Short mmCIF file of C-alpha atoms and ligand atoms in Angstrom, two decimals:
data_model
loop_
_atom_site.label_atom_id
_atom_site.label_comp_id
_atom_site.label_asym_id
_atom_site.label_seq_id
_atom_site.Cartn_x
_atom_site.Cartn_y
_atom_site.Cartn_z
CA MET G 1 -4.52 -113.20 131.30
CA GLU G 2 -3.47 -115.82 133.78
CA LYS G 3 -1.27 -114.49 136.61
CA PRO G 4 2.33 -115.76 136.77
CA HIS G 5 3.39 -118.22 139.40
CA LEU G 6 5.94 -116.48 141.71
CA VAL G 7 8.54 -117.98 144.02
CA THR G 8 11.17 -116.13 146.08
CA CYS G 9 14.25 -117.60 147.78
CA THR G 10 17.40 -116.38 149.52
CA ALA G 11 20.91 -117.86 149.49
CA PRO G 12 24.13 -117.22 151.41
CA VAL G 13 27.71 -116.16 150.66
CA ASN G 14 30.48 -118.63 151.56
CA ILE G 15 34.17 -118.14 152.37
CA ALA G 16 36.61 -120.91 151.51
CA VAL G 17 39.17 -121.94 154.11
CA VAL G 18 40.64 -124.48 151.67
CA LYS G 19 40.52 -122.59 148.38
CA TYR G 20 39.27 -123.64 144.97
CA TRP G 21 41.60 -122.28 142.28
CA GLY G 22 41.87 -123.92 138.87
CA LYS G 23 39.60 -125.98 136.60
CA ARG G 24 40.18 -129.24 134.76
CA ASN G 25 37.06 -128.64 132.66
CA GLU G 26 36.01 -125.06 131.89
CA GLU G 27 32.54 -125.78 130.56
CA LEU G 28 31.35 -128.14 133.30
CA ILE G 29 33.35 -126.16 135.92
CA LEU G 30 35.26 -129.10 137.35
CA PRO G 31 38.04 -128.16 139.79
CA ILE G 32 41.61 -129.45 140.08
CA ASN G 33 41.22 -129.81 143.86
CA SER G 34 38.56 -130.20 146.54
CA SER G 35 37.75 -127.18 148.75
CA LEU G 36 36.01 -126.38 152.02
CA SER G 37 34.10 -123.31 153.14
CA VAL G 38 32.05 -121.70 155.88
CA THR G 39 28.59 -120.47 154.89
CA LEU G 40 28.01 -116.93 156.22
CA HIS G 41 24.75 -115.95 157.94
CA GLN G 42 22.06 -114.52 155.66
CA ASP G 43 21.04 -111.93 158.24
CA GLN G 44 24.17 -110.07 157.18
CA LEU G 45 24.89 -111.21 153.61
CA LYS G 46 22.44 -112.74 151.17
CA THR G 47 21.05 -112.77 147.66
CA THR G 48 17.27 -112.72 147.14
CA THR G 49 15.80 -114.02 143.88
CA THR G 50 12.24 -114.15 142.57
CA VAL G 51 11.34 -116.43 139.65
CA ALA G 52 8.07 -116.01 137.76
CA THR G 53 6.69 -118.51 135.24
CA ASN G 54 3.82 -117.82 132.88
CA LYS G 55 2.42 -119.09 129.58
CA SER G 56 2.28 -115.55 128.23
CA PHE G 57 6.02 -114.81 128.68
CA LYS G 58 7.66 -114.72 125.25
CA GLU G 59 11.26 -115.25 126.41
CA ASP G 60 13.42 -115.84 129.49
CA ARG G 61 14.50 -112.51 131.04
CA ILE G 62 16.70 -111.54 133.99
CA TRP G 63 17.18 -108.39 136.09
CA LEU G 64 20.17 -108.14 138.46
CA ASN G 65 20.26 -105.41 141.11
CA GLY G 66 17.70 -103.38 139.16
CA LYS G 67 19.22 -103.68 135.67
CA GLU G 68 18.17 -106.07 132.90
CA GLU G 69 21.04 -108.36 131.91
CA ASP G 70 21.78 -110.61 128.95
CA VAL G 71 19.92 -113.87 129.47
CA THR G 72 22.08 -115.68 126.86
CA HIS G 73 25.06 -115.69 129.29
CA PRO G 74 26.39 -119.28 128.88
CA ARG G 75 26.54 -120.09 132.60
CA LEU G 76 23.02 -118.82 133.17
CA GLN G 77 21.89 -120.90 130.20
CA SER G 78 23.59 -124.01 131.70
CA CYS G 79 21.63 -123.59 134.95
CA LEU G 80 18.30 -123.02 133.16
CA ARG G 81 18.89 -126.00 130.85
CA GLU G 82 19.89 -128.35 133.68
CA ILE G 83 16.90 -127.44 135.90
CA ARG G 84 14.50 -127.92 132.97
CA ARG G 85 16.19 -131.23 132.13
CA LEU G 86 15.75 -132.43 135.73
CA ALA G 87 12.11 -131.30 135.80
CA ARG G 88 11.41 -133.15 132.55
CA LYS G 89 13.12 -136.27 133.89
CA ARG G 90 10.99 -136.18 137.05
CA HIS G 91 7.89 -135.74 134.94
CA ASN G 92 8.80 -138.66 132.68
CA ASP G 93 9.60 -140.79 135.72
CA GLY G 94 6.00 -140.16 136.73
CA ASP G 95 6.64 -138.14 139.87
CA ALA G 96 3.25 -136.86 141.00
CA THR G 97 4.54 -133.68 142.66
CA SER G 98 6.47 -132.46 139.61
CA THR G 99 5.19 -129.71 137.33
CA ASP G 100 3.00 -130.71 134.39
CA LEU G 101 4.49 -130.53 130.93
CA THR G 102 2.90 -127.19 130.08
CA GLY G 103 4.70 -125.72 133.09
CA LEU G 104 8.00 -127.06 131.79
CA SER G 105 7.78 -125.21 128.53
CA GLN G 106 7.01 -121.89 130.21
CA LYS G 107 9.48 -119.02 130.05
CA VAL G 108 10.82 -117.42 133.23
CA HIS G 109 11.35 -113.90 134.49
CA ILE G 110 14.12 -113.72 137.10
CA CYS G 111 14.89 -110.81 139.40
CA SER G 112 17.76 -110.84 141.89
CA ILE G 113 19.24 -108.44 144.45
CA ASN G 114 22.00 -108.53 147.07
CA ASN G 115 21.60 -107.04 150.56
CA PHE G 116 25.23 -105.91 150.42
CA PRO G 117 26.84 -103.42 148.03
CA THR G 118 28.50 -105.01 144.99
CA ALA G 119 31.09 -102.27 145.44
CA ALA G 120 32.13 -103.96 148.70
CA GLY G 121 33.97 -106.39 146.43
CA LEU G 122 32.48 -109.44 148.11
CA ALA G 123 32.14 -112.43 145.84
CA SER G 124 28.48 -112.27 144.91
CA SER G 125 28.51 -114.92 142.17
CA ALA G 126 28.37 -117.80 144.69
CA ALA G 127 25.26 -116.52 146.47
CA GLY G 128 23.80 -115.34 143.15
CA PHE G 129 23.99 -118.68 141.31
CA ALA G 130 23.05 -120.69 144.41
CA CYS G 131 19.93 -118.54 144.76
CA LEU G 132 19.12 -118.75 141.06
CA VAL G 133 19.33 -122.55 141.01
CA TYR G 134 17.41 -122.98 144.27
CA SER G 135 14.60 -120.64 143.10
CA LEU G 136 14.35 -122.22 139.64
CA ALA G 137 14.15 -125.65 141.28
CA GLN G 138 11.24 -124.43 143.43
CA ALA G 139 9.51 -122.91 140.42
CA PHE G 140 9.81 -126.12 138.38
CA GLY G 141 9.05 -128.47 141.29
CA VAL G 142 12.51 -130.05 141.38
CA GLU G 143 14.02 -131.36 144.62
CA GLY G 144 17.16 -133.11 145.82
CA GLU G 145 20.81 -132.70 144.91
CA LEU G 146 21.24 -129.32 143.20
CA SER G 147 24.86 -128.41 143.97
CA GLY G 148 26.01 -129.98 140.68
CA ILE G 149 23.81 -127.48 138.82
CA ALA G 150 24.85 -124.48 140.94
CA ARG G 151 28.47 -125.50 140.23
CA GLN G 152 27.84 -124.92 136.52
CA GLY G 153 26.91 -121.30 137.29
CA SER G 154 30.03 -120.60 139.32
CA GLY G 155 32.28 -123.18 140.98
CA SER G 156 32.09 -121.70 144.48
CA ALA G 157 28.26 -121.47 144.20
CA CYS G 158 27.90 -125.23 144.80
CA ARG G 159 29.11 -124.70 148.38
CA SER G 160 26.44 -122.02 148.99
CA MET G 161 23.75 -124.72 148.55
CA TYR G 162 24.37 -125.85 152.15
CA GLY G 163 24.69 -124.14 155.52
CA GLY G 164 27.49 -124.45 158.06
CA PHE G 165 30.74 -126.12 157.00
CA VAL G 166 30.73 -127.43 153.45
CA GLN G 167 33.14 -129.39 151.30
CA TRP G 168 33.16 -129.48 147.52
CA ILE G 169 34.47 -132.91 146.57
CA MET G 170 36.35 -132.53 143.29
CA GLY G 171 35.30 -135.94 141.87
CA ASN G 172 37.09 -137.88 139.10
CA GLN G 173 34.39 -138.53 136.49
CA GLU G 174 34.68 -136.89 133.08
CA ASP G 175 31.00 -135.88 133.14
CA GLY G 176 31.37 -134.20 136.55
CA LYS G 177 28.48 -136.11 138.11
CA ASP G 178 30.58 -136.77 141.23
CA SER G 179 31.83 -133.17 141.63
CA LEU G 180 29.38 -132.07 144.33
CA ALA G 181 29.10 -130.14 147.58
CA GLN G 182 28.37 -131.87 150.86
CA GLN G 183 27.73 -130.53 154.36
CA VAL G 184 30.49 -131.44 156.82
CA GLU G 185 28.78 -129.94 159.90
CA PRO G 186 25.68 -127.74 160.25
CA GLU G 187 25.84 -124.07 161.32
CA SER G 188 24.82 -125.00 164.88
CA HIS G 189 27.97 -127.11 165.31
CA TRP G 190 30.35 -124.30 166.36
CA PRO G 191 28.25 -121.45 167.82
CA GLU G 192 31.24 -119.54 169.28
CA LEU G 193 32.85 -119.08 165.87
CA ARG G 194 32.67 -115.50 164.57
CA ILE G 195 33.52 -114.01 161.21
CA LEU G 196 34.49 -110.41 160.50
CA VAL G 197 34.64 -109.13 156.93
CA LEU G 198 37.04 -106.19 156.79
CA VAL G 199 35.96 -104.27 153.71
CA ALA G 200 39.09 -102.59 152.34
CA SER G 201 38.82 -99.36 150.41
CA ALA G 202 39.86 -100.93 147.10
CA GLU G 203 41.20 -98.64 144.38
CA ARG G 204 40.12 -100.67 141.38
CA LYS G 205 38.57 -103.99 140.42
CA PRO G 206 41.17 -106.76 140.39
CA ILE G 207 41.32 -109.49 137.72
CA GLY G 208 38.34 -111.88 137.97
CA SER G 209 38.57 -115.42 139.36
CA THR G 210 37.59 -117.15 136.12
CA SER G 211 40.37 -115.71 133.96
CA GLY G 212 42.84 -115.53 136.86
CA MET G 213 42.61 -119.25 137.57
CA GLN G 214 42.85 -120.04 133.86
CA THR G 215 46.24 -118.31 133.63
CA SER G 216 47.35 -120.00 136.88
CA VAL G 217 46.51 -123.48 135.52
CA GLN G 218 48.46 -122.72 132.34
CA THR G 219 51.58 -121.29 133.98
CA SER G 220 51.96 -122.11 137.69
CA GLY G 221 53.95 -125.17 138.71
CA LEU G 222 53.17 -124.31 142.33
CA LEU G 223 49.44 -124.61 141.66
CA LYS G 224 49.95 -128.13 140.25
CA HIS G 225 51.98 -129.09 143.33
CA ARG G 226 49.31 -127.58 145.59
CA ALA G 227 46.44 -129.47 143.94
CA GLU G 228 48.28 -132.81 143.82
CA SER G 229 50.36 -132.86 146.98
CA VAL G 230 49.02 -130.29 149.47
CA VAL G 231 45.22 -130.06 149.32
CA PRO G 232 44.28 -133.76 149.71
CA HIS G 233 45.95 -133.98 153.13
CA ARG G 234 44.88 -130.43 154.08
CA MET G 235 41.22 -131.30 153.43
CA GLU G 236 41.47 -134.17 155.90
CA GLU G 237 43.15 -131.98 158.50
CA MET G 238 40.60 -129.20 158.02
CA ILE G 239 37.63 -131.56 158.41
CA LYS G 240 39.24 -132.92 161.59
CA ALA G 241 39.76 -129.38 162.97
CA VAL G 242 36.15 -128.40 162.18
CA ARG G 243 34.65 -131.57 163.65
CA GLY G 244 36.78 -131.24 166.81
CA LYS G 245 36.18 -127.46 167.04
CA ASP G 246 39.96 -127.08 167.34
CA PHE G 247 40.28 -123.35 166.70
CA ALA G 248 44.10 -123.18 166.67
CA ALA G 249 44.33 -125.96 164.06
CA PHE G 250 41.45 -124.50 162.01
CA ALA G 251 43.06 -121.03 162.11
CA GLU G 252 46.53 -122.16 161.08
CA LEU G 253 45.25 -124.27 158.19
CA THR G 254 43.05 -121.36 157.06
CA MET G 255 45.92 -118.85 157.04
CA LYS G 256 48.37 -121.24 155.37
CA ASP G 257 45.84 -122.06 152.69
CA SER G 258 45.08 -118.41 151.97
CA ASN G 259 48.80 -117.68 151.83
CA GLN G 260 49.44 -120.56 149.45
CA PHE G 261 46.59 -119.46 147.18
CA HIS G 262 48.14 -115.97 146.95
CA ALA G 263 51.57 -117.55 146.41
CA THR G 264 50.15 -119.44 143.39
CA CYS G 265 48.86 -116.08 142.13
CA LEU G 266 52.40 -114.68 142.33
CA ASP G 267 53.71 -117.85 140.66
CA THR G 268 51.26 -117.26 137.79
CA TYR G 269 52.89 -115.68 134.73
CA PRO G 270 52.28 -112.78 134.37
CA PRO G 271 51.67 -112.59 138.14
CA ILE G 272 48.34 -111.70 139.74
CA PHE G 273 48.22 -109.44 142.81
CA TYR G 274 45.10 -109.51 144.96
CA LEU G 275 46.56 -108.35 148.28
CA ASN G 276 47.32 -104.66 148.80
CA ARG G 277 49.03 -102.66 151.59
CA VAL G 278 45.94 -102.83 153.79
CA SER G 279 45.77 -106.62 153.38
CA GLN G 280 49.44 -106.92 154.38
CA GLN G 281 48.88 -104.79 157.47
CA VAL G 282 45.94 -106.98 158.48
CA ILE G 283 48.16 -110.06 158.11
CA HIS G 284 50.77 -108.46 160.40
CA LEU G 285 48.10 -107.41 162.89
CA VAL G 286 46.76 -110.96 163.16
CA HIS G 287 50.15 -112.61 163.59
CA ARG G 288 51.33 -110.03 166.15
CA TYR G 289 48.07 -110.33 168.07
CA ASN G 290 48.44 -114.11 168.23
CA ARG G 291 52.14 -113.79 169.17
CA HIS G 292 51.26 -111.40 172.00
CA TYR G 293 49.02 -114.02 173.58
CA GLY G 294 51.23 -116.95 172.64
CA GLU G 295 48.12 -118.59 171.17
CA THR G 296 46.33 -118.63 167.81
CA ARG G 297 43.17 -116.64 168.56
CA VAL G 298 42.53 -115.04 165.17
CA ALA G 299 42.93 -116.09 161.51
CA TYR G 300 42.66 -114.28 158.16
CA SER G 301 41.67 -115.40 154.69
CA PHE G 302 41.66 -113.47 151.39
CA ASP G 303 39.93 -114.34 148.12
CA ALA G 304 40.41 -112.67 144.74
CA GLY G 305 40.53 -109.15 146.23
CA PRO G 306 41.98 -107.16 149.15
CA ASN G 307 39.16 -107.69 151.72
CA ALA G 308 40.22 -109.68 154.77
CA VAL G 309 37.88 -112.26 156.26
CA ILE G 310 38.73 -112.77 159.94
CA PHE G 311 37.83 -115.91 161.90
CA THR G 312 37.89 -115.83 165.69
CA LEU G 313 35.94 -116.93 168.75
CA GLN G 314 33.19 -114.78 170.24
CA GLN G 315 35.19 -113.92 173.37
CA HIS G 316 38.01 -112.27 171.36
CA VAL G 317 35.83 -110.18 169.05
CA PRO G 318 35.54 -106.93 171.10
CA GLU G 319 39.26 -106.57 171.70
CA PHE G 320 40.25 -107.48 168.16
CA VAL G 321 37.71 -105.09 166.64
CA HIS G 322 39.06 -102.36 168.90
CA LEU G 323 42.55 -103.03 167.53
CA VAL G 324 41.29 -102.90 163.95
CA GLN G 325 39.66 -99.55 164.69
CA HIS G 326 42.87 -98.32 166.34
CA PHE G 327 45.22 -99.30 163.50
CA PHE G 328 42.77 -98.41 160.69
CA PRO G 329 41.10 -95.28 162.12
CA PRO G 330 37.84 -94.63 160.24
CA GLU G 331 37.13 -91.12 158.91
CA THR G 332 34.55 -89.68 161.30
CA ASN G 333 31.55 -91.79 162.15
CA GLY G 334 33.01 -94.66 164.14
CA GLU G 335 29.36 -95.61 164.75
CA ASN G 336 28.82 -97.00 161.26
CA PHE G 337 32.18 -98.73 161.22
CA ILE G 338 30.74 -101.99 162.59
CA LYS G 339 27.76 -103.50 160.76
CA GLY G 340 25.96 -106.76 161.45
CA LEU G 341 26.06 -108.62 164.77
CA PRO G 342 26.55 -106.14 167.62
CA VAL G 343 30.07 -105.95 169.06
CA LYS G 344 30.54 -105.02 172.71
CA HIS G 345 32.83 -102.10 173.42
CA ALA G 346 36.26 -103.07 174.74
CA ALA G 347 39.63 -101.40 175.09
CA ALA G 348 42.99 -102.90 174.20
CA SER G 349 45.87 -102.42 176.64
CA GLU G 350 48.75 -100.08 175.77
CA GLN G 351 51.01 -103.07 176.07
CA LEU G 352 49.04 -104.95 173.42
CA LYS G 353 49.02 -101.96 171.06
CA GLN G 354 52.77 -101.62 171.54
CA SER G 355 53.48 -105.23 170.88
CA VAL G 356 51.43 -105.00 167.65
CA GLY G 357 53.41 -101.84 166.87
CA LEU G 358 52.01 -101.00 163.42
CA GLU G 359 51.88 -97.58 161.78
CA PRO G 360 48.15 -96.64 161.73
CA MET G 361 46.58 -96.47 158.24
CA PRO G 362 43.71 -93.98 158.37
CA LYS G 363 40.68 -95.00 156.28
CA GLY G 364 42.40 -98.22 155.13
CA ILE G 365 39.26 -100.18 156.02
CA ASN G 366 35.85 -98.82 155.05
CA TYR G 367 33.80 -100.88 157.48
CA VAL G 368 33.55 -104.24 159.21
CA ILE G 369 30.69 -106.73 158.80
CA SER G 370 30.35 -108.88 161.91
CA THR G 371 28.69 -112.25 161.26
CA LYS G 372 28.75 -116.00 161.99
CA ALA G 373 28.11 -119.30 160.23
CA GLY G 374 24.58 -119.60 158.88
CA PRO G 375 22.05 -121.83 157.09
CA GLY G 376 21.72 -122.70 153.41
CA PRO G 377 19.13 -121.40 150.88
CA ARG G 378 15.57 -120.76 152.04
CA VAL G 379 12.14 -120.20 150.52
CA VAL G 380 10.61 -116.81 151.45
CA LYS G 381 6.98 -117.37 152.39
CA ASP G 382 5.80 -113.74 152.72
CA PRO G 383 4.38 -112.82 149.28
CA SER G 384 4.97 -109.10 149.95
CA LEU G 385 8.69 -109.83 149.61
CA HIS G 386 8.53 -110.95 145.95
CA LEU G 387 10.83 -108.85 143.78
CA LEU G 388 8.48 -109.12 140.80
CA THR G 389 4.98 -107.65 140.51
CA PRO G 390 1.97 -109.97 140.06
CA ASP G 391 2.49 -109.43 136.31
CA GLY G 392 6.06 -110.69 136.52
CA PHE G 393 7.99 -107.44 136.13
CA PRO G 394 10.48 -105.87 138.58
CA LYS G 395 8.83 -103.83 141.32
CA PRO G 396 9.68 -100.16 140.91
C1 DP6 J 1 39.31 -117.31 145.32
O1 DP6 J 1 33.78 -119.65 141.96
O2 DP6 J 1 34.24 -117.22 141.49
O3 DP6 J 1 37.00 -117.29 145.88
O4 DP6 J 1 34.09 -121.05 139.00
O5 DP6 J 1 35.14 -119.36 137.52
O6 DP6 J 1 33.01 -118.83 138.69
P1 DP6 J 1 34.32 -119.61 138.73
O7 DP6 J 1 35.16 -119.00 139.95
P2 DP6 J 1 34.71 -118.64 141.44
O8 DP6 J 1 36.12 -118.74 142.19
C2 DP6 J 1 36.26 -118.56 143.57
C3 DP6 J 1 37.70 -118.51 143.91
C4 DP6 J 1 38.01 -118.11 145.34
C5 DP6 J 1 38.25 -119.34 146.21
C6 DP6 J 1 37.02 -120.12 146.65
O9 DP6 J 1 35.94 -119.55 146.83
O10 DP6 J 1 37.20 -121.34 146.85
#
């Protein structure tokens, strides 16, 4: 039997600072507004995917985090169909580097894992679909613009196709061909920027983005106002703040946008609650910290769950992390509280703690992941890192 052809890639998570919430077309995943995000570094958070192709495979199959999943999932099918369509088009156009036709008809085995716990409640669908599309493209010899395909797996996944600062332009066409992601600045543009993911000890899984935004589109007048009258100008302001590395402007726009997104959730009928008591305390902590210094040094952003994502500059990280640890005292092992990029030890003054003046919430935050902006999807060269065996089945 001929051995399968294996390819392995990794892709990053992204955090939106101008949020995507609401679709105008459910099937093609076309949004009602543009959005902008920061791609997080893959050293801390990434999805790894191996794709195997072989003549002998009877059907497409997929394993996610060790468990076989239903390959007929419509969004997965959209991505597979679109990549095969593109590969066929390249072949018909006579592109020499594209796969031969026998390769195109081959079935795939896909295996994917995250290097962060799903239980952490971090949106894994963006990294997951970005990685799937990037790996399939490698396997079928397809190059070029792929964000429009990743978008059909999960809207936010299109932004994970690029590193650094990325906008998803909503587009106007019915067929969605102009609804694509585009890099605004690469990850090297703002090296002082730091990102802290405060993983809250969530009680239960909140309502998912897909159905949440559906209800919001149907019922929230505020969401309509946001999409039509707030986001277009905010996108321009955000791009200006990023390009000019204007942290105060970037931070204020980020917090206002997160707050407006959660306001549209409350305006949804019946309302959706993603923020919990811990999230609210983090919001107070950030505003009181900034007020203490009379300067916007730290910003927060929340997606469809209670975890806070903090943006700040490198020089403020040690003190702010100390405050987080002070107001959310971890159980015992303070050592494991900070994961990712090392954080220097620093103390916060009594005066600062007093002016923050919050009631400590023991164990409110499980741990902190310290990271920065990072690059887009990558091919993994080392064959020992394939997630599938040479026969095309998940490694034990
Ligand atoms: C709150 O991309 O997960 O994280 O397109 O239905 O898969 P689907 O939704 P998804 O929504 C993400 C929503 C958000 C904001 C954002 O990332 O822009």
